[in-house]
PDB file of C-alpha atoms in Angstrom:
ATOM      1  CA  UNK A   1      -0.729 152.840 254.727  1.00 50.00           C
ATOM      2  CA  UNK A   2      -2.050 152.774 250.978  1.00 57.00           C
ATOM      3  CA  UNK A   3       0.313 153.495 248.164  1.00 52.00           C
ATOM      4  CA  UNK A   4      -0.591 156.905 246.516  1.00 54.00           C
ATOM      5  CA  UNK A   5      -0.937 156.872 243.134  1.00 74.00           C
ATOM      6  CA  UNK A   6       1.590 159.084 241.256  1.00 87.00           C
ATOM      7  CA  UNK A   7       2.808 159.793 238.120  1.00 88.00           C
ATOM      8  CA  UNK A   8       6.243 157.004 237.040  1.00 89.00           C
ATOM      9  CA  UNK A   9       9.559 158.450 236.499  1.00 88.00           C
ATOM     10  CA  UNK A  10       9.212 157.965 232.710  1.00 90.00           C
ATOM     11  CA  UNK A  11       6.405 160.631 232.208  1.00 90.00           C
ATOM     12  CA  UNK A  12       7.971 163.090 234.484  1.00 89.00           C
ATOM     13  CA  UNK A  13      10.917 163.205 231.938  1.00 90.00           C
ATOM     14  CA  UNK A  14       8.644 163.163 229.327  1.00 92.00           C
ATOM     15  CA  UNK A  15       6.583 166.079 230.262  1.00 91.00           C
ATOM     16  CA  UNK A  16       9.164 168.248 231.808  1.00 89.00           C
ATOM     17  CA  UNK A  17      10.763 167.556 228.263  1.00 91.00           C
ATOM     18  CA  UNK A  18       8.031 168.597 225.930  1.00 92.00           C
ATOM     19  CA  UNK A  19       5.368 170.939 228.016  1.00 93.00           C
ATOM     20  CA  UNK A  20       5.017 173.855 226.259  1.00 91.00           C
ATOM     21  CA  UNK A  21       2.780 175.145 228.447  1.00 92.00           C
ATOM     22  CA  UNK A  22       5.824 175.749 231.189  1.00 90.00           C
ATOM     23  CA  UNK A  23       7.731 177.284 228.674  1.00 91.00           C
ATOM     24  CA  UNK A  24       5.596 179.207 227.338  1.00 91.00           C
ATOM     25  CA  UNK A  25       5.196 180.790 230.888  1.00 93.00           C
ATOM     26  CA  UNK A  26       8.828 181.595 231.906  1.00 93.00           C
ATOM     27  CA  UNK A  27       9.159 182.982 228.469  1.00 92.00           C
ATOM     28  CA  UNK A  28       5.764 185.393 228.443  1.00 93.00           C
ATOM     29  CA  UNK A  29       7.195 185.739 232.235  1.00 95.00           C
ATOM     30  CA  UNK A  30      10.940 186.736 231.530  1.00 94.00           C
ATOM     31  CA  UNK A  31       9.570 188.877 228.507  1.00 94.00           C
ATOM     32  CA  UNK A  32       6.781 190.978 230.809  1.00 95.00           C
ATOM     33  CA  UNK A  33       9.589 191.506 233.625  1.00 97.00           C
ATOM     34  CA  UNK A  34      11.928 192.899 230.629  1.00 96.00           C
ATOM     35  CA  UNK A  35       9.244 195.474 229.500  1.00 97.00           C
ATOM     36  CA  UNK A  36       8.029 196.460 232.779  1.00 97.00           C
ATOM     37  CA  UNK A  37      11.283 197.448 233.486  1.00 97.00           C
ATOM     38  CA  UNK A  38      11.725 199.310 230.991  1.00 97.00           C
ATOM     39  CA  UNK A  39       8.142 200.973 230.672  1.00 98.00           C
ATOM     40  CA  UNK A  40       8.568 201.664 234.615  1.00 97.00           C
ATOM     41  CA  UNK A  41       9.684 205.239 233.868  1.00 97.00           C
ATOM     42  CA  UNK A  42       6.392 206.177 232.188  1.00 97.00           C
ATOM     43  CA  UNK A  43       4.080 204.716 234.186  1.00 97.00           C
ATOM     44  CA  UNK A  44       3.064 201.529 232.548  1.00 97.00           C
ATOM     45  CA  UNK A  45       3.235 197.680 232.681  1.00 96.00           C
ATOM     46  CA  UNK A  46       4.026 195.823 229.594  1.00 95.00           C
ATOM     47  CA  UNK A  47       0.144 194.705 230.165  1.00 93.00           C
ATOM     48  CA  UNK A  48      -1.091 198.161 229.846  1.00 96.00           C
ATOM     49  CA  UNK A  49       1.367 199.214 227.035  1.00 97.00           C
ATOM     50  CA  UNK A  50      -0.331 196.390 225.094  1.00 95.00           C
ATOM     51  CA  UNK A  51      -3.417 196.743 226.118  1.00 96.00           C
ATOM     52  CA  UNK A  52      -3.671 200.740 225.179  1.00 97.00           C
ATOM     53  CA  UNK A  53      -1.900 199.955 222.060  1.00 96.00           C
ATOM     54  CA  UNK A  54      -5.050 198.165 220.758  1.00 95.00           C
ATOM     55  CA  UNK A  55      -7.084 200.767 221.506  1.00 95.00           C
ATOM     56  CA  UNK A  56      -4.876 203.110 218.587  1.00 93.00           C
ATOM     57  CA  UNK A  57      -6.862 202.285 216.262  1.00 89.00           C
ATOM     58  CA  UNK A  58      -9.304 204.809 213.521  1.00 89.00           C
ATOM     59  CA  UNK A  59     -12.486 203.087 214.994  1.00 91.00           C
ATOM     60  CA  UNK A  60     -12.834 202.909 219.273  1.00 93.00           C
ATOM     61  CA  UNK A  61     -13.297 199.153 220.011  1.00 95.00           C
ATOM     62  CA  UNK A  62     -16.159 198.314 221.815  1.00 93.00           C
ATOM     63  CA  UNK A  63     -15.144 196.483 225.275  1.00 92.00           C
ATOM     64  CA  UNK A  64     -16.282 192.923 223.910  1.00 92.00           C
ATOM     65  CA  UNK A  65     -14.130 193.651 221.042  1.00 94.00           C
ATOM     66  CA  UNK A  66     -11.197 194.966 223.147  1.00 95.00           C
ATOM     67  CA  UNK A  67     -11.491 191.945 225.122  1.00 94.00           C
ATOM     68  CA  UNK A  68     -11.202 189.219 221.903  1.00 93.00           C
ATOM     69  CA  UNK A  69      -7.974 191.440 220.758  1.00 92.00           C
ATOM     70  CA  UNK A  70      -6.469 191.075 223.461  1.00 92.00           C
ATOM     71  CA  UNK A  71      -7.331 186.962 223.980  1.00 90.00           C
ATOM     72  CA  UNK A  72      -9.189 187.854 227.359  1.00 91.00           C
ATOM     73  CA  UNK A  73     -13.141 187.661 228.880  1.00 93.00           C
ATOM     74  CA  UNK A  74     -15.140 190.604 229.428  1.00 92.00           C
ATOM     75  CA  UNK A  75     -15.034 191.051 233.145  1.00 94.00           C
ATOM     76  CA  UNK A  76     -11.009 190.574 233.176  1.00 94.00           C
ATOM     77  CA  UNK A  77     -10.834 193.687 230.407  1.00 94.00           C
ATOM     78  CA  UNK A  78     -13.065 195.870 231.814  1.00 93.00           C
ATOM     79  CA  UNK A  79     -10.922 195.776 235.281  1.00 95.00           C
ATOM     80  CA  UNK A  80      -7.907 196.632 233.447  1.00 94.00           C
ATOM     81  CA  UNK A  81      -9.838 199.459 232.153  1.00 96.00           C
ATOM     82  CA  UNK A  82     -10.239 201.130 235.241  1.00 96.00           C
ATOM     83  CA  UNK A  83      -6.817 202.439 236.276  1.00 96.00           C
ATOM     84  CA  UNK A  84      -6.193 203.277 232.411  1.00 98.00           C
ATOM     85  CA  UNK A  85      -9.805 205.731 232.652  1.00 97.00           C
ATOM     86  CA  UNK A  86      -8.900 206.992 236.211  1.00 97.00           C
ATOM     87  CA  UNK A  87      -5.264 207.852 234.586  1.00 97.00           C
ATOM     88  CA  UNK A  88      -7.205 209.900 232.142  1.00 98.00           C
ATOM     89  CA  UNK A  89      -5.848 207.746 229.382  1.00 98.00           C
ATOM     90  CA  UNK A  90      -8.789 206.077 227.906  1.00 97.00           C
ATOM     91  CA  UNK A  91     -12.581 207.135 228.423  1.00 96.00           C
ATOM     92  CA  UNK A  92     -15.238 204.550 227.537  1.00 95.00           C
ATOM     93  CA  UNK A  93     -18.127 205.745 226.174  1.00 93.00           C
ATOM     94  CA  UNK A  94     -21.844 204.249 225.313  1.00 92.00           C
ATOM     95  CA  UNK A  95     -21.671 204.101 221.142  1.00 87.00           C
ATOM     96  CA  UNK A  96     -23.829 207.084 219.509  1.00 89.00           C
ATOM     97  CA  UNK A  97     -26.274 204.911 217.779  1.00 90.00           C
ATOM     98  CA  UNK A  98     -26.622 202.123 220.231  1.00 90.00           C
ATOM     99  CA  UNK A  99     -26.858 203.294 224.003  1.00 89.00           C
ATOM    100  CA  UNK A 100     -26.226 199.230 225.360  1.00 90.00           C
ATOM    101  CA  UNK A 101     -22.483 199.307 223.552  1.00 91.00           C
ATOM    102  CA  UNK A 102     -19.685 201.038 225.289  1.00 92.00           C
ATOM    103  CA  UNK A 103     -16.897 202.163 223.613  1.00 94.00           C
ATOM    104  CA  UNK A 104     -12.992 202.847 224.643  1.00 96.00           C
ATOM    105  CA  UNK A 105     -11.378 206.193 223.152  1.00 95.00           C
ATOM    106  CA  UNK A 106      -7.974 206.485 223.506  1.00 96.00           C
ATOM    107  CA  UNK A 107      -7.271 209.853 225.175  1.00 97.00           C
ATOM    108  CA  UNK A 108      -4.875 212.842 224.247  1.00 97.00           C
ATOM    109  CA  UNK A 109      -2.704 212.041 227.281  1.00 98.00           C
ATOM    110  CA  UNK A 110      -3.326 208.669 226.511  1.00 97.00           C
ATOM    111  CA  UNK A 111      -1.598 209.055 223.015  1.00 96.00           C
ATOM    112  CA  UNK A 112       0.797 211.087 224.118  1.00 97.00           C
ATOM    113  CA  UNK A 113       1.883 208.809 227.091  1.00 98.00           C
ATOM    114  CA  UNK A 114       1.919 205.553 224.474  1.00 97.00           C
ATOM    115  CA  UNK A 115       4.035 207.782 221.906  1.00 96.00           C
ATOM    116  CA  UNK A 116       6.964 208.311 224.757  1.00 97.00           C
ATOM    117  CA  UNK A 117       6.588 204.383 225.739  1.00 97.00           C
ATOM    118  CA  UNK A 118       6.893 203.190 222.246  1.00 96.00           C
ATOM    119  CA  UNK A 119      10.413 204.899 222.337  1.00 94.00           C
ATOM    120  CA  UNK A 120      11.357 202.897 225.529  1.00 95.00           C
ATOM    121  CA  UNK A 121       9.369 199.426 223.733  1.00 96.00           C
ATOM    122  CA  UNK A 122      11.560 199.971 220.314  1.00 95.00           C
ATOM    123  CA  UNK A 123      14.821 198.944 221.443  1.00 94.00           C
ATOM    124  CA  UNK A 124      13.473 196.047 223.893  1.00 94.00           C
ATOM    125  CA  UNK A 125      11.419 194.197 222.097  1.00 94.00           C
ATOM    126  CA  UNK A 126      14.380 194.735 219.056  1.00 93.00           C
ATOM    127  CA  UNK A 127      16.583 193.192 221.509  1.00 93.00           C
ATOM    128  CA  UNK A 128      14.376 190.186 222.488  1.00 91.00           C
ATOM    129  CA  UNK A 129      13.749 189.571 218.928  1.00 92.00           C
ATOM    130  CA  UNK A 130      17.721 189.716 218.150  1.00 92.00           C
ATOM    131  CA  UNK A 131      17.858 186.264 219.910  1.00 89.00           C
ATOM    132  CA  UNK A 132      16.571 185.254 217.116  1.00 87.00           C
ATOM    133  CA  UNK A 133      17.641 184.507 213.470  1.00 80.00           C
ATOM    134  CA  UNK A 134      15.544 186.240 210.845  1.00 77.00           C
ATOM    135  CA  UNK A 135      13.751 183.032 209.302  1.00 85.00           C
ATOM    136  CA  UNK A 136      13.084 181.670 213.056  1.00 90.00           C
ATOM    137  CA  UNK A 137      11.418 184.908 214.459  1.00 89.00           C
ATOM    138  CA  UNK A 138       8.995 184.726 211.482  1.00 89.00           C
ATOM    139  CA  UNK A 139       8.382 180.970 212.459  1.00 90.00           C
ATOM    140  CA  UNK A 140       7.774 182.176 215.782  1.00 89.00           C
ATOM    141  CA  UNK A 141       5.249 184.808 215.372  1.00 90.00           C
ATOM    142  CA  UNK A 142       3.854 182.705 213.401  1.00 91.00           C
ATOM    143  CA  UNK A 143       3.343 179.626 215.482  1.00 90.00           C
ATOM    144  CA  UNK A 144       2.287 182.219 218.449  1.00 89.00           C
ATOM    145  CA  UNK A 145      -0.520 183.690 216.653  1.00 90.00           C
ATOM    146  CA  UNK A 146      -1.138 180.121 215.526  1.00 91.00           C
ATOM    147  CA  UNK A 147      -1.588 178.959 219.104  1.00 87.00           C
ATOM    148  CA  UNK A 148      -3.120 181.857 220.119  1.00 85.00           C
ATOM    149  CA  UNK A 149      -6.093 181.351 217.629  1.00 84.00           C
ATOM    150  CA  UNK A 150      -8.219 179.340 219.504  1.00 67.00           C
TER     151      UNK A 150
END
């Protein structure tokens, strides 16, 4: 029977050492468990907190704009739309001087829904960013929206 091919000892130790891509993961994975815990009693995932959050904004986003905020493809954002709308917490409209562009309005009930969640988000993400020291959260946003710039 042939040898497979595989990968030698050496890189395994290597890449379970530096991927960031892994740890990136459990972190975005341990931090979204923490805030849909939390957000639980209002009816939201830490994906829709976010995600509604971007849409409080003066100007309604159109959904190709939505999307690039939040680092995701049309299709994708436009799914996640759909529970948000049927909720009564968003409404997407086609844009008054251009019938082709659809636009998402945050709702009444949607503001007033993300006003109580921002209450339970305050003193989570405060916590997750106490792990930090001062000068290394800066560095930390920073190098996220660094990598997130693509």
């Amino acid at each position: 029977m042939p040898h497979a091919p595989g990968l030698s000892p050496d890189t395994v130790a290597r890449i379970a050492k530096d991927c960031l891509c892994l740890r990136v993961q459990r972190a975005s994975r341990a931090v979204g468990r923490r805030f849909d815990e939390v957000l639980r009693p209002v009816g939201l995932n830490n994906w829709q907190f976010s995600l509604l959050m971007t849409l409080h904004q003066p100007s309604p986003p159109t959904i190709n704009g939505l999307a690039e905020a939040l680092g995701m493809d049309r299709t994708t954002t436009t799914k996640n739309l759909k529970p948000l709308e049927r909720r009564g917490l968003l409404e997407i409209r086609q844009d008054r001087e251009d019938a082709r562009i659809r636009r998402i309005l945050l709702t009444d009930a949607g503001r007033v829904l993300l006003a109580e969640a921002a209450r339970y988000w305050q003193d989570t993400n405060d916590a997750i960013a106490a792990r930090l020291e001062g000068t290394e959260l800066a560095g930390f946003r920073s190098a996220l929206e660094a990598i997130a710039r693509d």
